[in-house]
mmCIF file of C-alpha atoms in Angstrom:
data_model
loop_
_atom_site.group_PDB
_atom_site.id
_atom_site.type_symbol
_atom_site.label_atom_id
_atom_site.label_comp_id
_atom_site.label_asym_id
_atom_site.label_seq_id
_atom_site.Cartn_x
_atom_site.Cartn_y
_atom_site.Cartn_z
ATOM 1 C CA MET A 1 -26.371 16.835 42.323
ATOM 2 C CA ASN A 2 -29.688 17.386 40.613
ATOM 3 C CA ILE A 3 -32.559 17.472 43.084
ATOM 4 C CA CYS A 4 -36.140 16.902 42.116
ATOM 5 C CA ASN A 5 -39.181 15.559 43.999
ATOM 6 C CA PHE A 6 -41.236 12.975 42.107
ATOM 7 C CA GLN A 7 -43.423 11.222 44.591
ATOM 8 C CA GLU A 8 -45.907 12.687 47.054
ATOM 9 C CA ASP A 9 -43.753 11.721 50.088
ATOM 10 C CA ASP A 10 -40.374 12.326 48.496
ATOM 11 C CA VAL A 11 -37.797 13.877 50.801
ATOM 12 C CA PRO A 12 -37.591 17.602 50.004
ATOM 13 C CA LEU A 13 -34.376 19.466 49.320
ATOM 14 C CA ASP A 14 -33.868 20.973 52.763
ATOM 15 C CA VAL A 15 -34.191 17.561 54.389
ATOM 16 C CA ARG A 16 -31.808 15.977 51.894
ATOM 17 C CA MET A 17 -29.211 18.601 52.591
ATOM 18 C CA LYS A 18 -29.516 17.876 56.337
ATOM 19 C CA GLN A 19 -28.936 14.177 55.419
ATOM 20 C CA TYR A 20 -25.789 15.090 53.491
ATOM 21 C CA ASP A 21 -24.593 17.203 56.419
ATOM 22 C CA ALA A 22 -25.131 14.182 58.754
ATOM 23 C CA VAL A 23 -23.210 11.926 56.344
ATOM 24 C CA LEU A 24 -20.329 14.375 56.365
ATOM 25 C CA ALA A 25 -20.539 14.829 60.157
ATOM 26 C CA GLU A 26 -20.250 11.031 60.636
ATOM 27 C CA GLY A 27 -17.254 10.892 58.328
ATOM 28 C CA VAL A 28 -18.884 8.611 55.749
ATOM 29 C CA LEU A 29 -17.519 11.054 53.157
ATOM 30 C CA LYS A 30 -14.393 13.020 53.922
ATOM 31 C CA SER A 31 -15.318 16.665 54.315
ATOM 32 C CA GLU A 32 -11.952 17.819 53.011
ATOM 33 C CA TRP A 33 -12.636 15.880 49.788
ATOM 34 C CA THR A 34 -16.349 16.760 49.417
ATOM 35 C CA ILE A 35 -18.010 19.833 47.910
ATOM 36 C CA LEU A 36 -21.712 19.838 48.572
ATOM 37 C CA ALA A 37 -23.378 21.944 45.910
ATOM 38 C CA ILE A 38 -26.727 22.066 44.177
ATOM 39 C CA PHE A 39 -27.193 22.084 40.429
ATOM 40 C CA PRO A 40 -30.498 23.863 40.041
ATOM 41 C CA SER A 41 -31.609 22.309 36.753
ATOM 42 C CA PRO A 42 -35.083 20.758 36.375
ATOM 43 C CA MET A 43 -35.575 17.259 35.155
ATOM 44 C CA LEU A 44 -36.944 17.601 31.653
ATOM 45 C CA TYR A 45 -37.242 13.848 30.794
ATOM 46 C CA ALA A 46 -35.275 14.597 27.669
ATOM 47 C CA GLY A 47 -33.262 11.384 27.699
ATOM 48 C CA PRO A 48 -30.009 11.575 25.756
ATOM 49 C CA THR A 49 -30.331 15.322 25.235
ATOM 50 C CA GLU A 50 -30.668 15.884 28.906
ATOM 51 C CA VAL A 51 -27.708 13.669 29.733
ATOM 52 C CA GLN A 52 -25.567 15.819 27.373
ATOM 53 C CA TRP A 53 -26.958 19.035 28.896
ATOM 54 C CA HIS A 54 -26.031 18.037 32.415
ATOM 55 C CA ALA A 55 -22.540 16.917 31.392
ATOM 56 C CA ARG A 56 -21.828 20.026 29.307
ATOM 57 C CA ALA A 57 -23.130 22.381 31.957
ATOM 58 C CA ARG A 58 -20.841 20.815 34.541
ATOM 59 C CA LEU A 59 -17.883 20.862 32.181
ATOM 60 C CA ALA A 60 -18.503 24.607 31.616
ATOM 61 C CA ALA A 61 -18.447 25.015 35.428
ATOM 62 C CA GLY A 62 -15.015 23.487 35.585
ATOM 63 C CA VAL A 63 -15.820 19.881 36.514
ATOM 64 C CA SER A 64 -13.368 17.295 35.165
ATOM 65 C CA THR A 65 -15.171 14.089 36.208
ATOM 66 C CA TYR A 66 -18.849 13.339 35.770
ATOM 67 C CA ILE A 67 -20.675 10.324 37.220
ATOM 68 C CA VAL A 68 -23.510 9.375 34.804
ATOM 69 C CA GLY A 69 -26.690 8.112 36.453
ATOM 70 C CA ARG A 70 -28.021 4.682 35.666
ATOM 71 C CA ASP A 71 -31.055 5.927 33.767
ATOM 72 C CA PRO A 72 -31.165 9.134 31.715
ATOM 73 C CA ALA A 73 -34.520 10.545 32.910
ATOM 74 C CA GLY A 74 -35.871 7.070 33.543
ATOM 75 C CA ILE A 75 -39.287 7.602 32.129
ATOM 76 C CA GLN A 76 -41.482 4.621 31.437
ATOM 77 C CA HIS A 77 -43.731 3.949 28.430
ATOM 78 C CA PRO A 78 -47.298 4.770 29.382
ATOM 79 C CA ASP A 79 -48.745 1.541 27.974
ATOM 80 C CA THR A 80 -46.104 -1.120 28.571
ATOM 81 C CA GLY A 81 -44.291 0.254 31.603
ATOM 82 C CA ASP A 82 -40.950 -0.540 29.914
ATOM 83 C CA TYR A 83 -38.265 2.061 30.375
ATOM 84 C CA LEU A 84 -37.715 4.121 27.240
ATOM 85 C CA TYR A 85 -33.922 4.137 27.717
ATOM 86 C CA ASP A 86 -31.456 1.394 28.560
ATOM 87 C CA PRO A 87 -29.963 1.904 32.088
ATOM 88 C CA THR A 88 -26.506 2.427 30.538
ATOM 89 C CA HIS A 89 -27.765 4.744 27.766
ATOM 90 C CA GLY A 90 -26.473 7.903 29.418
ATOM 91 C CA SER A 91 -22.878 6.773 29.545
ATOM 92 C CA LYS A 92 -23.094 5.352 26.010
ATOM 93 C CA VAL A 93 -24.352 8.648 24.636
ATOM 94 C CA LEU A 94 -21.636 10.630 26.402
ATOM 95 C CA SER A 95 -18.871 8.314 25.199
ATOM 96 C CA MET A 96 -19.943 9.224 21.587
ATOM 97 C CA ALA A 97 -20.715 12.938 22.224
ATOM 98 C CA PRO A 98 -18.359 15.426 20.512
ATOM 99 C CA GLY A 99 -17.017 18.266 22.623
ATOM 100 C CA LEU A 100 -16.426 16.350 25.817
ATOM 101 C CA PRO A 101 -12.737 15.454 25.434
ATOM 102 C CA ASN A 102 -11.809 16.989 28.774
ATOM 103 C CA LEU A 103 -14.504 15.309 30.742
ATOM 104 C CA ASP A 104 -13.841 11.969 32.412
ATOM 105 C CA VAL A 105 -17.143 10.183 32.207
ATOM 106 C CA VAL A 106 -17.657 7.591 34.968
ATOM 107 C CA PRO A 107 -20.658 5.250 34.501
ATOM 108 C CA PHE A 108 -22.818 4.764 37.572
ATOM 109 C CA ARG A 109 -22.464 1.373 39.246
ATOM 110 C CA VAL A 110 -25.518 -0.012 40.949
ATOM 111 C CA ALA A 111 -25.215 -0.123 44.707
ATOM 112 C CA ALA A 112 -27.284 -2.325 47.034
ATOM 113 C CA TYR A 113 -27.190 -3.506 50.591
ATOM 114 C CA ASP A 114 -24.717 -6.450 50.907
ATOM 115 C CA LYS A 115 -26.267 -8.709 53.514
ATOM 116 C CA THR A 116 -22.993 -10.681 54.004
ATOM 117 C CA LYS A 117 -21.023 -7.526 54.813
ATOM 118 C CA SER A 118 -23.775 -5.473 56.484
ATOM 119 C CA LYS A 119 -23.097 -2.437 54.325
ATOM 120 C CA MET A 120 -23.804 -0.847 51.018
ATOM 121 C CA ALA A 121 -21.644 -2.166 48.193
ATOM 122 C CA PHE A 122 -21.581 -2.346 44.437
ATOM 123 C CA PHE A 123 -23.986 -5.008 43.221
ATOM 124 C CA ASP A 124 -22.394 -8.227 42.094
ATOM 125 C CA PRO A 125 -24.825 -10.224 39.838
ATOM 126 C CA SER A 126 -22.892 -13.441 40.570
ATOM 127 C CA ARG A 127 -23.907 -13.095 44.270
ATOM 128 C CA SER A 128 -27.402 -11.613 43.667
ATOM 129 C CA ASP A 129 -28.953 -13.468 46.686
ATOM 130 C CA ASP A 130 -26.520 -11.630 48.974
ATOM 131 C CA PHE A 131 -27.914 -8.263 48.053
ATOM 132 C CA MET A 132 -31.036 -6.383 49.060
ATOM 133 C CA PHE A 133 -32.341 -3.371 47.121
ATOM 134 C CA ILE A 134 -33.941 -0.671 49.305
ATOM 135 C CA SER A 135 -35.669 1.927 47.141
ATOM 136 C CA GLY A 136 -36.509 5.407 48.358
ATOM 137 C CA THR A 137 -40.137 4.294 48.588
ATOM 138 C CA LYS A 138 -39.117 1.295 50.763
ATOM 139 C CA MET A 139 -36.857 3.449 52.883
ATOM 140 C CA ARG A 140 -39.687 5.932 53.593
ATOM 141 C CA SER A 141 -42.038 2.966 54.383
ATOM 142 C CA TYR A 142 -39.541 1.716 56.918
ATOM 143 C CA ALA A 143 -39.426 5.120 58.537
ATOM 144 C CA ARG A 144 -43.213 5.514 58.439
ATOM 145 C CA ASP A 145 -43.735 2.044 59.963
ATOM 146 C CA GLY A 146 -41.023 2.376 62.600
ATOM 147 C CA ILE A 147 -38.827 -0.283 60.989
ATOM 148 C CA GLU A 148 -35.066 0.133 61.403
ATOM 149 C CA PRO A 149 -33.185 -0.448 58.164
ATOM 150 C CA PRO A 150 -30.400 -3.042 58.254
ATOM 151 C CA GLU A 151 -27.253 -1.948 60.115
ATOM 152 C CA GLY A 152 -24.865 -0.316 57.657
ATOM 153 C CA PHE A 153 -27.580 0.728 55.169
ATOM 154 C CA MET A 154 -27.338 4.418 56.083
ATOM 155 C CA ALA A 155 -25.358 6.588 58.512
ATOM 156 C CA PRO A 156 -27.356 6.649 61.767
ATOM 157 C CA LYS A 157 -27.498 10.436 61.920
ATOM 158 C CA ALA A 158 -28.762 10.559 58.343
ATOM 159 C CA TRP A 159 -31.431 7.962 59.185
ATOM 160 C CA LYS A 160 -32.513 10.155 62.129
ATOM 161 C CA VAL A 161 -33.077 13.003 59.724
ATOM 162 C CA ILE A 162 -35.347 10.783 57.594
ATOM 163 C CA ILE A 163 -37.285 9.566 60.655
ATOM 164 C CA GLU A 164 -37.870 13.186 61.766
ATOM 165 C CA PHE A 165 -39.092 14.177 58.328
ATOM 166 C CA VAL A 166 -41.391 11.213 57.934
ATOM 167 C CA ASN A 167 -42.921 11.673 61.383
ATOM 168 C CA ILE A 168 -43.659 15.348 60.629
ATOM 169 C CA PHE A 169 -44.899 14.549 57.093
ATOM 170 C CA CYS A 170 -47.220 11.720 58.264
ATOM 171 C CA LEU A 171 -48.604 13.878 61.146
ATOM 172 C CA SER A 172 -49.249 16.766 58.776
ATOM 173 C CA TYR A 173 -50.912 14.448 56.233
ATOM 174 C CA ARG A 174 -53.179 12.879 58.856
ATOM 175 C CA VAL A 175 -54.188 16.305 60.093
ATOM 176 C CA PHE A 176 -54.978 17.323 56.494
ATOM 177 C CA LEU A 177 -57.035 14.058 55.939
ATOM 178 C CA LYS A 178 -58.928 14.618 59.206
ATOM 179 C CA SER A 179 -59.730 18.201 58.152
ATOM 180 C CA GLN A 180 -61.172 16.765 54.948
ATOM 181 C CA ASP A 181 -63.202 14.187 56.813
ATOM 182 C CA TYR A 182 -61.185 11.324 55.257
ATOM 183 C CA LEU A 183 -60.412 9.839 58.677
ATOM 184 C CA PHE A 184 -63.165 8.799 61.011
#
């Protein structure tokens, strides 16, 4: 996994690792099938070049299957706000890239909360009203505001890790603001 923090209140690496440990502890992922490792490469916003770098680096490390994210360094145009790359651009580029014959490229499928099944599932456009997208920003706002996410959205122990982080983050931020006379 490639870990980078982009927003002010993004969940830092150590907290994310605790979340993954909680997911494994709850059996959401089978621990005997799962290797939890960190790929310490920065996000360079290099689009197709970066997609190839990540794939080739993993191939060199012995990986045989690579799940391609839905947006290769999903950077937006500064004026229009449009994404510079199509969401499937990464998998398209890798399907044409020479030197990757031994790498099974698996395109990322969009997952969302399926309200009819009360769990995360692959998004089905033909049933779009049945799905709810909960972004990282939305998830953190739930935690900050004391709102429980829908049952089945996240493993309960992993949600507890988020709640603890957000509570500490918000308290620290409020203390900082008060020290700067931003709070009355």
